[in-house]
């Protein structure tokens, strides 16, 4: 399980790096930290949906909000 999590975190980090190189996300972001934060957010949102604290639409809106933060156009 640990290897799978590291693999996914690495994949997400690489996607963020690629977006930085393409000018689609700020270069000031730390791709590895953003990947860790994004995956933790997804885990937490999923848990809150499963236990009934959030509805799926609210969880998705929160995820979209964070993705917009990561993939905003650099100023």
mmCIF file of C-alpha atoms in Angstrom:
data_model
loop_
_atom_site.group_PDB
_atom_site.id
_atom_site.type_symbol
_atom_site.label_atom_id
_atom_site.label_comp_id
_atom_site.label_asym_id
_atom_site.label_seq_id
_atom_site.Cartn_x
_atom_site.Cartn_y
_atom_site.Cartn_z
ATOM 1 C CA UNK A 1 0.000 0.000 0.000
ATOM 2 C CA UNK A 2 2.791 2.412 0.850
ATOM 3 C CA UNK A 3 4.390 1.960 -2.575
ATOM 4 C CA UNK A 4 1.097 2.697 -4.322
ATOM 5 C CA UNK A 5 0.659 5.919 -2.375
ATOM 6 C CA UNK A 6 4.197 7.018 -3.178
ATOM 7 C CA UNK A 7 3.611 6.191 -6.826
ATOM 8 C CA UNK A 8 0.427 8.232 -7.004
ATOM 9 C CA UNK A 9 1.998 11.139 -5.126
ATOM 10 C CA UNK A 10 4.957 11.037 -7.513
ATOM 11 C CA UNK A 11 2.649 10.936 -10.531
ATOM 12 C CA UNK A 12 0.621 13.927 -9.323
ATOM 13 C CA UNK A 13 3.818 15.826 -8.532
ATOM 14 C CA UNK A 14 5.102 15.173 -12.047
ATOM 15 C CA UNK A 15 1.829 16.422 -13.546
ATOM 16 C CA UNK A 16 2.203 19.646 -11.588
ATOM 17 C CA UNK A 17 5.839 19.977 -12.728
ATOM 18 C CA UNK A 18 4.744 19.478 -16.337
ATOM 19 C CA UNK A 19 2.076 22.151 -15.913
ATOM 20 C CA UNK A 20 4.714 24.513 -14.509
ATOM 21 C CA UNK A 21 6.964 23.915 -17.508
ATOM 22 C CA UNK A 22 4.024 24.574 -19.840
ATOM 23 C CA UNK A 23 3.164 27.815 -18.017
ATOM 24 C CA UNK A 24 -0.181 26.502 -16.741
ATOM 25 C CA UNK A 25 0.621 26.771 -13.044
ATOM 26 C CA UNK A 26 2.846 29.058 -10.970
ATOM 27 C CA UNK A 27 6.475 28.031 -10.646
ATOM 28 C CA UNK A 28 6.371 29.207 -7.028
ATOM 29 C CA UNK A 29 4.411 26.094 -6.050
ATOM 30 C CA UNK A 30 6.270 23.087 -4.646
ATOM 31 C CA UNK A 31 4.959 20.190 -6.795
ATOM 32 C CA UNK A 32 5.660 17.509 -4.188
ATOM 33 C CA UNK A 33 4.005 19.450 -1.383
ATOM 34 C CA UNK A 34 1.017 20.278 -3.589
ATOM 35 C CA UNK A 35 0.689 16.602 -4.553
ATOM 36 C CA UNK A 36 0.739 15.538 -0.905
ATOM 37 C CA UNK A 37 -1.804 18.212 0.010
ATOM 38 C CA UNK A 38 -4.077 17.337 -2.896
ATOM 39 C CA UNK A 39 -4.099 13.623 -2.081
ATOM 40 C CA UNK A 40 -4.723 14.317 1.609
ATOM 41 C CA UNK A 41 -7.594 16.607 0.645
ATOM 42 C CA UNK A 42 -9.123 13.906 -1.557
ATOM 43 C CA UNK A 43 -8.799 11.335 1.243
ATOM 44 C CA UNK A 44 -10.413 13.680 3.745
ATOM 45 C CA UNK A 45 -13.237 14.709 1.436
ATOM 46 C CA UNK A 46 -13.941 11.069 0.602
ATOM 47 C CA UNK A 47 -14.134 10.186 4.289
ATOM 48 C CA UNK A 48 -16.495 13.065 5.016
ATOM 49 C CA UNK A 49 -18.771 12.013 2.152
ATOM 50 C CA UNK A 50 -18.761 8.398 3.339
ATOM 51 C CA UNK A 51 -19.723 9.308 6.912
ATOM 52 C CA UNK A 52 -22.343 11.785 5.768
ATOM 53 C CA UNK A 53 -20.716 15.040 6.873
ATOM 54 C CA UNK A 54 -20.518 16.370 3.311
ATOM 55 C CA UNK A 55 -22.543 15.699 0.219
ATOM 56 C CA UNK A 56 -20.719 14.726 -2.957
ATOM 57 C CA UNK A 57 -21.430 18.053 -4.680
ATOM 58 C CA UNK A 58 -19.848 20.041 -1.845
ATOM 59 C CA UNK A 59 -16.821 17.741 -1.799
ATOM 60 C CA UNK A 60 -16.400 18.093 -5.557
ATOM 61 C CA UNK A 61 -16.714 21.879 -5.331
ATOM 62 C CA UNK A 62 -13.984 21.909 -2.665
ATOM 63 C CA UNK A 63 -11.726 19.762 -4.833
ATOM 64 C CA UNK A 64 -12.357 22.002 -7.856
ATOM 65 C CA UNK A 65 -11.508 25.047 -5.738
ATOM 66 C CA UNK A 66 -8.159 23.547 -4.744
ATOM 67 C CA UNK A 67 -7.373 22.438 -8.300
ATOM 68 C CA UNK A 68 -8.103 25.974 -9.499
ATOM 69 C CA UNK A 69 -5.545 27.177 -6.938
ATOM 70 C CA UNK A 70 -2.909 24.777 -8.258
ATOM 71 C CA UNK A 71 -3.625 25.262 -11.947
ATOM 72 C CA UNK A 72 -4.217 29.010 -11.992
ATOM 73 C CA UNK A 73 -2.401 30.932 -14.652
ATOM 74 C CA UNK A 74 0.790 32.531 -13.361
ATOM 75 C CA UNK A 75 0.565 36.299 -12.918
#
